[in-house]
Every structure is written in C-alpha cells, then in structure tokens.
C-alpha cells in the first residue's frame, strides 16, 4: 500500500512526472497505484485530489475525488459552498472519483482569482494562490479512453494544482501569502 509522502521525504515532488506508456495503462502496477490512491484519498477529510507523485510515483496521473466533482459541478462560488453542500448533500449521491492519466492542460482563462489552497504533501500550512477561473484538460481515464473536461471555479482550481504537481511545482511556489493551519474553523 502506498502512502502520501511529505515534501521533506519525497524529492520526486520537484521532478517532472513521466507519461505512462500505452502498454502499461491497464497493467497491474497502474491498477494498484490507482486503487491505492483512491483509498488514500477517501480517508482524507479535506483532500479533494491526489497526484501519483505525492505517493512517490512520478508518473502523469492524478485523481479527483467525487466530493470535488460534486462541488465543481454546481459551479457555486467557494464562499457559498457550505450552505449549498448542506442543501444538496442528502439529495444527490457523490459521483465516483475521476482518474486523469497523461493529462494535458489545453487552455485556461486569463482572468485569475486568489484562492485558498493547501496540499496533502504540505500539512499544517495553507496559502493564497492566484489561479485561472477556467481550465480545460484532456486525459485518459483508467480504461484508456480519452476525454476532455472543462471546469470553472473550484474544479478549475483543483485541475491547476494537480497539473502543477506533474510539473514539479508546489502551491507554495505560487502563493502570494502563506499561513500556518491553527486548526481553527
């Protein structure tokens, strides 16, 4: 079983992740990696996505949790999210996690918004990061089928964070302000 590694114990976080060859997409190693990453992500209270490099595998793969997909699908502003989640949490089932293999960021909007951001590899900190309001990604799913997904708001933010991981970039590199997480709500 893999585990999420901190930046101090994971030098791969600063490397550019390698594309997964087509002949390895449906192999046992990638299937196990995906299954383990989904399980790890499901145990995280606040984590909404996980890149393979965060578990020590510098390959171009990330997973977005169904919780993030449900939140992004509503296209609600972040500030109103808790009220909206409360109204819809019992009405709609959470969609399954999405797997993005060999993703390519096709486009992102020019307009940027400062967003709160944290990382499962940098616990106890968070920052304010300027991110594009819209982003579009092309990738392969876990069955090797190509798809394109556009996103706005929160989900676009998640896409950009995870794509940065695949390029060896951490949110702290782009943060305009950093804070210690004091555990306050």
mmCIF file with all atom_site columns, C-alpha atoms in Angstrom:
data_model
loop_
_atom_site.group_PDB
_atom_site.id
_atom_site.type_symbol
_atom_site.label_atom_id
_atom_site.label_alt_id
_atom_site.label_comp_id
_atom_site.label_asym_id
_atom_site.label_entity_id
_atom_site.label_seq_id
_atom_site.pdbx_PDB_ins_code
_atom_site.Cartn_x
_atom_site.Cartn_y
_atom_site.Cartn_z
_atom_site.occupancy
_atom_site.B_iso_or_equiv
_atom_site.pdbx_formal_charge
_atom_site.auth_seq_id
_atom_site.auth_comp_id
_atom_site.auth_asym_id
_atom_site.auth_atom_id
_atom_site.pdbx_PDB_model_num
ATOM 1   C CA . UNK A 1 1   ? 0.000   0.000  0.000   1.00 0.00 ? 1   UNK A CA 1
ATOM 2   C CA . UNK A 1 2   ? 1.237   3.445  -0.897  1.00 0.00 ? 2   UNK A CA 1
ATOM 3   C CA . UNK A 1 3   ? 1.132   6.392  1.487   1.00 0.00 ? 3   UNK A CA 1
ATOM 4   C CA . UNK A 1 4   ? 1.039   10.146 0.984   1.00 0.00 ? 4   UNK A CA 1
ATOM 5   C CA . UNK A 1 5   ? 4.554   11.457 1.463   1.00 0.00 ? 5   UNK A CA 1
ATOM 6   C CA . UNK A 1 6   ? 5.539   14.853 2.827   1.00 0.00 ? 6   UNK A CA 1
ATOM 7   C CA . UNK A 1 7   ? 7.686   17.140 0.716   1.00 0.00 ? 7   UNK A CA 1
ATOM 8   C CA . UNK A 1 8   ? 10.591  16.546 3.106   1.00 0.00 ? 8   UNK A CA 1
ATOM 9   C CA . UNK A 1 9   ? 10.557  12.784 2.441   1.00 0.00 ? 9   UNK A CA 1
ATOM 10  C CA . UNK A 1 10  ? 9.638   12.940 -1.261  1.00 0.00 ? 10  UNK A CA 1
ATOM 11  C CA . UNK A 1 11  ? 12.213  14.527 -3.621  1.00 0.00 ? 11  UNK A CA 1
ATOM 12  C CA . UNK A 1 12  ? 10.078  13.360 -6.585  1.00 0.00 ? 12  UNK A CA 1
ATOM 13  C CA . UNK A 1 13  ? 7.686   16.247 -5.838  1.00 0.00 ? 13  UNK A CA 1
ATOM 14  C CA . UNK A 1 14  ? 10.219  18.546 -7.517  1.00 0.00 ? 14  UNK A CA 1
ATOM 15  C CA . UNK A 1 15  ? 10.617  16.433 -10.654 1.00 0.00 ? 15  UNK A CA 1
ATOM 16  C CA . UNK A 1 16  ? 8.619   16.462 -13.871 1.00 0.00 ? 16  UNK A CA 1
ATOM 17  C CA . UNK A 1 17  ? 6.437   13.358 -13.952 1.00 0.00 ? 17  UNK A CA 1
ATOM 18  C CA . UNK A 1 18  ? 6.764   10.966 -16.883 1.00 0.00 ? 18  UNK A CA 1
ATOM 19  C CA . UNK A 1 19  ? 3.978   9.953  -19.218 1.00 0.00 ? 19  UNK A CA 1
ATOM 20  C CA . UNK A 1 20  ? 2.552   6.473  -18.690 1.00 0.00 ? 20  UNK A CA 1
ATOM 21  C CA . UNK A 1 21  ? 3.202   4.347  -21.816 1.00 0.00 ? 21  UNK A CA 1
ATOM 22  C CA . UNK A 1 22  ? 0.068   2.997  -23.519 1.00 0.00 ? 22  UNK A CA 1
ATOM 23  C CA . UNK A 1 23  ? 1.118   -0.623 -22.946 1.00 0.00 ? 23  UNK A CA 1
ATOM 24  C CA . UNK A 1 24  ? 1.254   -0.018 -19.161 1.00 0.00 ? 24  UNK A CA 1
ATOM 25  C CA . UNK A 1 25  ? -2.132  1.705  -18.804 1.00 0.00 ? 25  UNK A CA 1
ATOM 26  C CA . UNK A 1 26  ? -4.054  -1.470 -17.975 1.00 0.00 ? 26  UNK A CA 1
ATOM 27  C CA . UNK A 1 27  ? -1.187  -3.238 -16.224 1.00 0.00 ? 27  UNK A CA 1
ATOM 28  C CA . UNK A 1 28  ? -1.255  -4.466 -12.630 1.00 0.00 ? 28  UNK A CA 1
ATOM 29  C CA . UNK A 1 29  ? 1.134   -1.765 -11.386 1.00 0.00 ? 29  UNK A CA 1
ATOM 30  C CA . UNK A 1 30  ? -1.016  1.148  -12.622 1.00 0.00 ? 30  UNK A CA 1
ATOM 31  C CA . UNK A 1 31  ? -4.243  -0.535 -11.454 1.00 0.00 ? 31  UNK A CA 1
ATOM 32  C CA . UNK A 1 32  ? -2.772  -0.978 -7.966  1.00 0.00 ? 32  UNK A CA 1
ATOM 33  C CA . UNK A 1 33  ? -1.495  2.610  -7.942  1.00 0.00 ? 33  UNK A CA 1
ATOM 34  C CA . UNK A 1 34  ? -4.962  3.923  -8.856  1.00 0.00 ? 34  UNK A CA 1
ATOM 35  C CA . UNK A 1 35  ? -6.724  1.688  -6.305  1.00 0.00 ? 35  UNK A CA 1
ATOM 36  C CA . UNK A 1 36  ? -4.328  2.713  -3.538  1.00 0.00 ? 36  UNK A CA 1
ATOM 37  C CA . UNK A 1 37  ? -4.601  6.410  -4.425  1.00 0.00 ? 37  UNK A CA 1
ATOM 38  C CA . UNK A 1 38  ? -8.422  6.218  -4.356  1.00 0.00 ? 38  UNK A CA 1
ATOM 39  C CA . UNK A 1 39  ? -8.314  4.547  -0.954  1.00 0.00 ? 39  UNK A CA 1
ATOM 40  C CA . UNK A 1 40  ? -5.857  7.111  0.426   1.00 0.00 ? 40  UNK A CA 1
ATOM 41  C CA . UNK A 1 41  ? -7.948  9.988  -0.900  1.00 0.00 ? 41  UNK A CA 1
ATOM 42  C CA . UNK A 1 42  ? -11.137 8.546  0.608   1.00 0.00 ? 42  UNK A CA 1
ATOM 43  C CA . UNK A 1 43  ? -9.535  8.703  4.072   1.00 0.00 ? 43  UNK A CA 1
ATOM 44  C CA . UNK A 1 44  ? -8.700  12.407 3.818   1.00 0.00 ? 44  UNK A CA 1
ATOM 45  C CA . UNK A 1 45  ? -11.222 14.766 5.381   1.00 0.00 ? 45  UNK A CA 1
ATOM 46  C CA . UNK A 1 46  ? -10.114 17.827 3.416   1.00 0.00 ? 46  UNK A CA 1
ATOM 47  C CA . UNK A 1 47  ? -8.170  16.363 0.482   1.00 0.00 ? 47  UNK A CA 1
ATOM 48  C CA . UNK A 1 48  ? -10.014 16.535 -2.822  1.00 0.00 ? 48  UNK A CA 1
ATOM 49  C CA . UNK A 1 49  ? -7.357  15.312 -5.258  1.00 0.00 ? 49  UNK A CA 1
ATOM 50  C CA . UNK A 1 50  ? -4.103  13.375 -5.280  1.00 0.00 ? 50  UNK A CA 1
ATOM 51  C CA . UNK A 1 51  ? -1.278  13.160 -7.824  1.00 0.00 ? 51  UNK A CA 1
ATOM 52  C CA . UNK A 1 52  ? 0.742   9.958  -8.205  1.00 0.00 ? 52  UNK A CA 1
ATOM 53  C CA . UNK A 1 53  ? 3.934   11.850 -7.443  1.00 0.00 ? 53  UNK A CA 1
ATOM 54  C CA . UNK A 1 54  ? 2.574   12.550 -3.944  1.00 0.00 ? 54  UNK A CA 1
ATOM 55  C CA . UNK A 1 55  ? 2.837   8.828  -3.198  1.00 0.00 ? 55  UNK A CA 1
ATOM 56  C CA . UNK A 1 56  ? 6.317   8.635  -4.711  1.00 0.00 ? 56  UNK A CA 1
ATOM 57  C CA . UNK A 1 57  ? 5.400   7.606  -8.275  1.00 0.00 ? 57  UNK A CA 1
ATOM 58  C CA . UNK A 1 58  ? 6.471   10.394 -10.663 1.00 0.00 ? 58  UNK A CA 1
ATOM 59  C CA . UNK A 1 59  ? 4.021   9.475  -13.433 1.00 0.00 ? 59  UNK A CA 1
ATOM 60  C CA . UNK A 1 60  ? 1.437   11.705 -15.088 1.00 0.00 ? 60  UNK A CA 1
ATOM 61  C CA . UNK A 1 61  ? -1.642  10.614 -13.192 1.00 0.00 ? 61  UNK A CA 1
ATOM 62  C CA . UNK A 1 62  ? -3.967  12.256 -10.709 1.00 0.00 ? 62  UNK A CA 1
ATOM 63  C CA . UNK A 1 63  ? -7.331  11.502 -9.150  1.00 0.00 ? 63  UNK A CA 1
ATOM 64  C CA . UNK A 1 64  ? -10.070 13.985 -8.305  1.00 0.00 ? 64  UNK A CA 1
ATOM 65  C CA . UNK A 1 65  ? -12.458 12.818 -5.584  1.00 0.00 ? 65  UNK A CA 1
ATOM 66  C CA . UNK A 1 66  ? -16.163 12.600 -6.199  1.00 0.00 ? 66  UNK A CA 1
ATOM 67  C CA . UNK A 1 67  ? -16.626 15.218 -3.443  1.00 0.00 ? 67  UNK A CA 1
ATOM 68  C CA . UNK A 1 68  ? -14.680 17.754 -5.517  1.00 0.00 ? 68  UNK A CA 1
ATOM 69  C CA . UNK A 1 69  ? -16.539 16.802 -8.679  1.00 0.00 ? 69  UNK A CA 1
ATOM 70  C CA . UNK A 1 70  ? -19.905 17.314 -6.957  1.00 0.00 ? 70  UNK A CA 1
ATOM 71  C CA . UNK A 1 71  ? -18.782 20.688 -5.650  1.00 0.00 ? 71  UNK A CA 1
ATOM 72  C CA . UNK A 1 72  ? -17.374 21.756 -9.019  1.00 0.00 ? 72  UNK A CA 1
ATOM 73  C CA . UNK A 1 73  ? -20.428 20.567 -10.918 1.00 0.00 ? 73  UNK A CA 1
ATOM 74  C CA . UNK A 1 74  ? -22.603 23.043 -9.065  1.00 0.00 ? 74  UNK A CA 1
ATOM 75  C CA . UNK A 1 75  ? -20.344 25.928 -10.137 1.00 0.00 ? 75  UNK A CA 1
ATOM 76  C CA . UNK A 1 76  ? -21.133 27.715 -6.897  1.00 0.00 ? 76  UNK A CA 1
ATOM 77  C CA . UNK A 1 77  ? -18.811 30.368 -5.536  1.00 0.00 ? 77  UNK A CA 1
ATOM 78  C CA . UNK A 1 78  ? -16.488 28.979 -2.860  1.00 0.00 ? 78  UNK A CA 1
ATOM 79  C CA . UNK A 1 79  ? -17.875 31.298 -0.191  1.00 0.00 ? 79  UNK A CA 1
ATOM 80  C CA . UNK A 1 80  ? -21.398 29.900 -0.519  1.00 0.00 ? 80  UNK A CA 1
ATOM 81  C CA . UNK A 1 81  ? -20.275 26.288 -0.730  1.00 0.00 ? 81  UNK A CA 1
ATOM 82  C CA . UNK A 1 82  ? -21.047 25.182 2.818   1.00 0.00 ? 82  UNK A CA 1
ATOM 83  C CA . UNK A 1 83  ? -24.696 26.335 2.617   1.00 0.00 ? 83  UNK A CA 1
ATOM 84  C CA . UNK A 1 84  ? -25.112 24.749 -0.793  1.00 0.00 ? 84  UNK A CA 1
ATOM 85  C CA . UNK A 1 85  ? -23.484 21.496 0.335   1.00 0.00 ? 85  UNK A CA 1
ATOM 86  C CA . UNK A 1 86  ? -25.862 21.345 3.292   1.00 0.00 ? 86  UNK A CA 1
ATOM 87  C CA . UNK A 1 87  ? -28.877 21.711 0.998   1.00 0.00 ? 87  UNK A CA 1
ATOM 88  C CA . UNK A 1 88  ? -27.741 19.150 -1.589  1.00 0.00 ? 88  UNK A CA 1
ATOM 89  C CA . UNK A 1 89  ? -25.714 16.609 0.396   1.00 0.00 ? 89  UNK A CA 1
ATOM 90  C CA . UNK A 1 90  ? -28.742 14.418 1.102   1.00 0.00 ? 90  UNK A CA 1
ATOM 91  C CA . UNK A 1 91  ? -30.301 14.826 -2.326  1.00 0.00 ? 91  UNK A CA 1
ATOM 92  C CA . UNK A 1 92  ? -27.565 13.786 -4.731  1.00 0.00 ? 92  UNK A CA 1
ATOM 93  C CA . UNK A 1 93  ? -25.148 10.869 -4.460  1.00 0.00 ? 93  UNK A CA 1
ATOM 94  C CA . UNK A 1 94  ? -21.462 11.756 -4.634  1.00 0.00 ? 94  UNK A CA 1
ATOM 95  C CA . UNK A 1 95  ? -20.109 10.838 -8.074  1.00 0.00 ? 95  UNK A CA 1
ATOM 96  C CA . UNK A 1 96  ? -17.237 8.362  -8.348  1.00 0.00 ? 96  UNK A CA 1
ATOM 97  C CA . UNK A 1 97  ? -13.653 9.598  -8.297  1.00 0.00 ? 97  UNK A CA 1
ATOM 98  C CA . UNK A 1 98  ? -12.218 10.600 -11.683 1.00 0.00 ? 98  UNK A CA 1
ATOM 99  C CA . UNK A 1 99  ? -8.862  9.360  -12.900 1.00 0.00 ? 99  UNK A CA 1
ATOM 100 C CA . UNK A 1 100 ? -6.750  11.581 -15.172 1.00 0.00 ? 100 UNK A CA 1
ATOM 101 C CA . UNK A 1 101 ? -3.897  9.759  -16.937 1.00 0.00 ? 101 UNK A CA 1
ATOM 102 C CA . UNK A 1 102 ? -1.361  11.668 -19.069 1.00 0.00 ? 102 UNK A CA 1
ATOM 103 C CA . UNK A 1 103 ? -3.411  14.863 -18.738 1.00 0.00 ? 103 UNK A CA 1
ATOM 104 C CA . UNK A 1 104 ? -2.742  17.900 -20.894 1.00 0.00 ? 104 UNK A CA 1
ATOM 105 C CA . UNK A 1 105 ? -3.912  21.362 -19.878 1.00 0.00 ? 105 UNK A CA 1
ATOM 106 C CA . UNK A 1 106 ? -5.485  22.554 -23.127 1.00 0.00 ? 106 UNK A CA 1
ATOM 107 C CA . UNK A 1 107 ? -6.421  26.047 -22.012 1.00 0.00 ? 107 UNK A CA 1
ATOM 108 C CA . UNK A 1 108 ? -7.063  28.261 -19.052 1.00 0.00 ? 108 UNK A CA 1
ATOM 109 C CA . UNK A 1 109 ? -8.687  31.647 -18.784 1.00 0.00 ? 109 UNK A CA 1
ATOM 110 C CA . UNK A 1 110 ? -6.690  34.836 -18.466 1.00 0.00 ? 110 UNK A CA 1
ATOM 111 C CA . UNK A 1 111 ? -8.730  36.012 -15.512 1.00 0.00 ? 111 UNK A CA 1
ATOM 112 C CA . UNK A 1 112 ? -7.328  34.915 -12.176 1.00 0.00 ? 112 UNK A CA 1
ATOM 113 C CA . UNK A 1 113 ? -8.814  34.743 -8.709  1.00 0.00 ? 113 UNK A CA 1
ATOM 114 C CA . UNK A 1 114 ? -6.976  34.362 -5.412  1.00 0.00 ? 114 UNK A CA 1
ATOM 115 C CA . UNK A 1 115 ? -7.920  31.007 -3.878  1.00 0.00 ? 115 UNK A CA 1
ATOM 116 C CA . UNK A 1 116 ? -7.233  29.328 -0.536  1.00 0.00 ? 116 UNK A CA 1
ATOM 117 C CA . UNK A 1 117 ? -5.036  26.320 -1.164  1.00 0.00 ? 117 UNK A CA 1
ATOM 118 C CA . UNK A 1 118 ? -3.419  23.533 0.792   1.00 0.00 ? 118 UNK A CA 1
ATOM 119 C CA . UNK A 1 119 ? -1.730  20.253 -0.057  1.00 0.00 ? 119 UNK A CA 1
ATOM 120 C CA . UNK A 1 120 ? -1.688  16.752 1.383   1.00 0.00 ? 120 UNK A CA 1
ATOM 121 C CA . UNK A 1 121 ? 2.100   16.770 0.976   1.00 0.00 ? 121 UNK A CA 1
ATOM 122 C CA . UNK A 1 122 ? 2.454   20.028 2.961   1.00 0.00 ? 122 UNK A CA 1
ATOM 123 C CA . UNK A 1 123 ? 0.417   19.518 6.094   1.00 0.00 ? 123 UNK A CA 1
ATOM 124 C CA . UNK A 1 124 ? -0.196  22.297 8.586   1.00 0.00 ? 124 UNK A CA 1
ATOM 125 C CA . UNK A 1 125 ? 0.057   25.145 6.068   1.00 0.00 ? 125 UNK A CA 1
ATOM 126 C CA . UNK A 1 126 ? -2.173  26.872 3.565   1.00 0.00 ? 126 UNK A CA 1
ATOM 127 C CA . UNK A 1 127 ? -1.833  29.816 1.259   1.00 0.00 ? 127 UNK A CA 1
ATOM 128 C CA . UNK A 1 128 ? -3.480  32.216 -1.132  1.00 0.00 ? 128 UNK A CA 1
ATOM 129 C CA . UNK A 1 129 ? -2.727  31.310 -4.749  1.00 0.00 ? 129 UNK A CA 1
ATOM 130 C CA . UNK A 1 130 ? -3.808  33.180 -7.898  1.00 0.00 ? 130 UNK A CA 1
ATOM 131 C CA . UNK A 1 131 ? -5.455  30.659 -10.244 1.00 0.00 ? 131 UNK A CA 1
ATOM 132 C CA . UNK A 1 132 ? -7.253  30.924 -13.570 1.00 0.00 ? 132 UNK A CA 1
ATOM 133 C CA . UNK A 1 133 ? -11.041 30.893 -13.243 1.00 0.00 ? 133 UNK A CA 1
ATOM 134 C CA . UNK A 1 134 ? -11.467 28.317 -16.037 1.00 0.00 ? 134 UNK A CA 1
ATOM 135 C CA . UNK A 1 135 ? -9.392  25.343 -17.197 1.00 0.00 ? 135 UNK A CA 1
ATOM 136 C CA . UNK A 1 136 ? -9.797  22.553 -19.743 1.00 0.00 ? 136 UNK A CA 1
ATOM 137 C CA . UNK A 1 137 ? -7.957  19.228 -19.588 1.00 0.00 ? 137 UNK A CA 1
ATOM 138 C CA . UNK A 1 138 ? -7.636  16.304 -21.996 1.00 0.00 ? 138 UNK A CA 1
ATOM 139 C CA . UNK A 1 139 ? -6.672  12.966 -20.457 1.00 0.00 ? 139 UNK A CA 1
ATOM 140 C CA . UNK A 1 140 ? -7.195  9.224  -20.481 1.00 0.00 ? 140 UNK A CA 1
ATOM 141 C CA . UNK A 1 141 ? -9.474  7.563  -17.954 1.00 0.00 ? 141 UNK A CA 1
ATOM 142 C CA . UNK A 1 142 ? -8.491  4.391  -16.113 1.00 0.00 ? 142 UNK A CA 1
ATOM 143 C CA . UNK A 1 143 ? -9.726  2.304  -19.068 1.00 0.00 ? 143 UNK A CA 1
ATOM 144 C CA . UNK A 1 144 ? -7.520  4.200  -21.510 1.00 0.00 ? 144 UNK A CA 1
ATOM 145 C CA . UNK A 1 145 ? -10.393 6.138  -23.094 1.00 0.00 ? 145 UNK A CA 1
ATOM 146 C CA . UNK A 1 146 ? -9.618  9.762  -23.985 1.00 0.00 ? 146 UNK A CA 1
ATOM 147 C CA . UNK A 1 147 ? -11.863 12.518 -22.664 1.00 0.00 ? 147 UNK A CA 1
ATOM 148 C CA . UNK A 1 148 ? -11.874 16.309 -22.366 1.00 0.00 ? 148 UNK A CA 1
ATOM 149 C CA . UNK A 1 149 ? -13.237 18.125 -19.337 1.00 0.00 ? 149 UNK A CA 1
ATOM 150 C CA . UNK A 1 150 ? -13.705 21.837 -18.844 1.00 0.00 ? 150 UNK A CA 1
ATOM 151 C CA . UNK A 1 151 ? -14.155 23.352 -15.414 1.00 0.00 ? 151 UNK A CA 1
ATOM 152 C CA . UNK A 1 152 ? -14.792 26.663 -13.705 1.00 0.00 ? 152 UNK A CA 1
ATOM 153 C CA . UNK A 1 153 ? -14.264 27.824 -10.150 1.00 0.00 ? 153 UNK A CA 1
ATOM 154 C CA . UNK A 1 154 ? -13.250 25.225 -7.595  1.00 0.00 ? 154 UNK A CA 1
ATOM 155 C CA . UNK A 1 155 ? -12.708 22.332 -10.027 1.00 0.00 ? 155 UNK A CA 1
ATOM 156 C CA . UNK A 1 156 ? -10.588 24.505 -12.357 1.00 0.00 ? 156 UNK A CA 1
ATOM 157 C CA . UNK A 1 157 ? -8.501  25.378 -9.301  1.00 0.00 ? 157 UNK A CA 1
ATOM 158 C CA . UNK A 1 158 ? -8.058  21.662 -8.477  1.00 0.00 ? 158 UNK A CA 1
ATOM 159 C CA . UNK A 1 159 ? -7.005  20.903 -12.064 1.00 0.00 ? 159 UNK A CA 1
ATOM 160 C CA . UNK A 1 160 ? -4.308  23.575 -11.963 1.00 0.00 ? 160 UNK A CA 1
ATOM 161 C CA . UNK A 1 161 ? -2.972  22.426 -8.580  1.00 0.00 ? 161 UNK A CA 1
ATOM 162 C CA . UNK A 1 162 ? -2.687  18.812 -9.766  1.00 0.00 ? 162 UNK A CA 1
ATOM 163 C CA . UNK A 1 163 ? -1.153  19.761 -13.122 1.00 0.00 ? 163 UNK A CA 1
ATOM 164 C CA . UNK A 1 164 ? 1.455   21.771 -11.206 1.00 0.00 ? 164 UNK A CA 1
ATOM 165 C CA . UNK A 1 165 ? 2.326   18.626 -9.241  1.00 0.00 ? 165 UNK A CA 1
ATOM 166 C CA . UNK A 1 166 ? 3.055   16.828 -12.505 1.00 0.00 ? 166 UNK A CA 1
ATOM 167 C CA . UNK A 1 167 ? 5.489   19.612 -13.422 1.00 0.00 ? 167 UNK A CA 1
ATOM 168 C CA . UNK A 1 168 ? 7.331   19.570 -10.086 1.00 0.00 ? 168 UNK A CA 1
ATOM 169 C CA . UNK A 1 169 ? 5.650   22.774 -8.892  1.00 0.00 ? 169 UNK A CA 1
ATOM 170 C CA . UNK A 1 170 ? 4.130   23.138 -5.429  1.00 0.00 ? 170 UNK A CA 1
ATOM 171 C CA . UNK A 1 171 ? 1.470   25.666 -4.464  1.00 0.00 ? 171 UNK A CA 1
ATOM 172 C CA . UNK A 1 172 ? 3.955   27.326 -2.091  1.00 0.00 ? 172 UNK A CA 1
ATOM 173 C CA . UNK A 1 173 ? 5.915   28.393 -5.199  1.00 0.00 ? 173 UNK A CA 1
ATOM 174 C CA . UNK A 1 174 ? 2.937   30.438 -6.411  1.00 0.00 ? 174 UNK A CA 1
ATOM 175 C CA . UNK A 1 175 ? 1.389   31.548 -3.118  1.00 0.00 ? 175 UNK A CA 1
ATOM 176 C CA . UNK A 1 176 ? 1.153   35.285 -2.526  1.00 0.00 ? 176 UNK A CA 1
ATOM 177 C CA . UNK A 1 177 ? 0.546   34.697 1.192   1.00 0.00 ? 177 UNK A CA 1
ATOM 178 C CA . UNK A 1 178 ? 1.225   31.692 3.458   1.00 0.00 ? 178 UNK A CA 1
ATOM 179 C CA . UNK A 1 179 ? -0.335  30.781 6.801   1.00 0.00 ? 179 UNK A CA 1
ATOM 180 C CA . UNK A 1 180 ? 0.048   28.129 9.491   1.00 0.00 ? 180 UNK A CA 1
ATOM 181 C CA . UNK A 1 181 ? -3.044  25.995 9.954   1.00 0.00 ? 181 UNK A CA 1
ATOM 182 C CA . UNK A 1 182 ? -4.029  26.546 13.544  1.00 0.00 ? 182 UNK A CA 1
ATOM 183 C CA . UNK A 1 183 ? -6.884  24.055 13.375  1.00 0.00 ? 183 UNK A CA 1
ATOM 184 C CA . UNK A 1 184 ? -9.448  26.845 13.699  1.00 0.00 ? 184 UNK A CA 1
ATOM 185 C CA . UNK A 1 185 ? -12.770 26.549 11.926  1.00 0.00 ? 185 UNK A CA 1
#
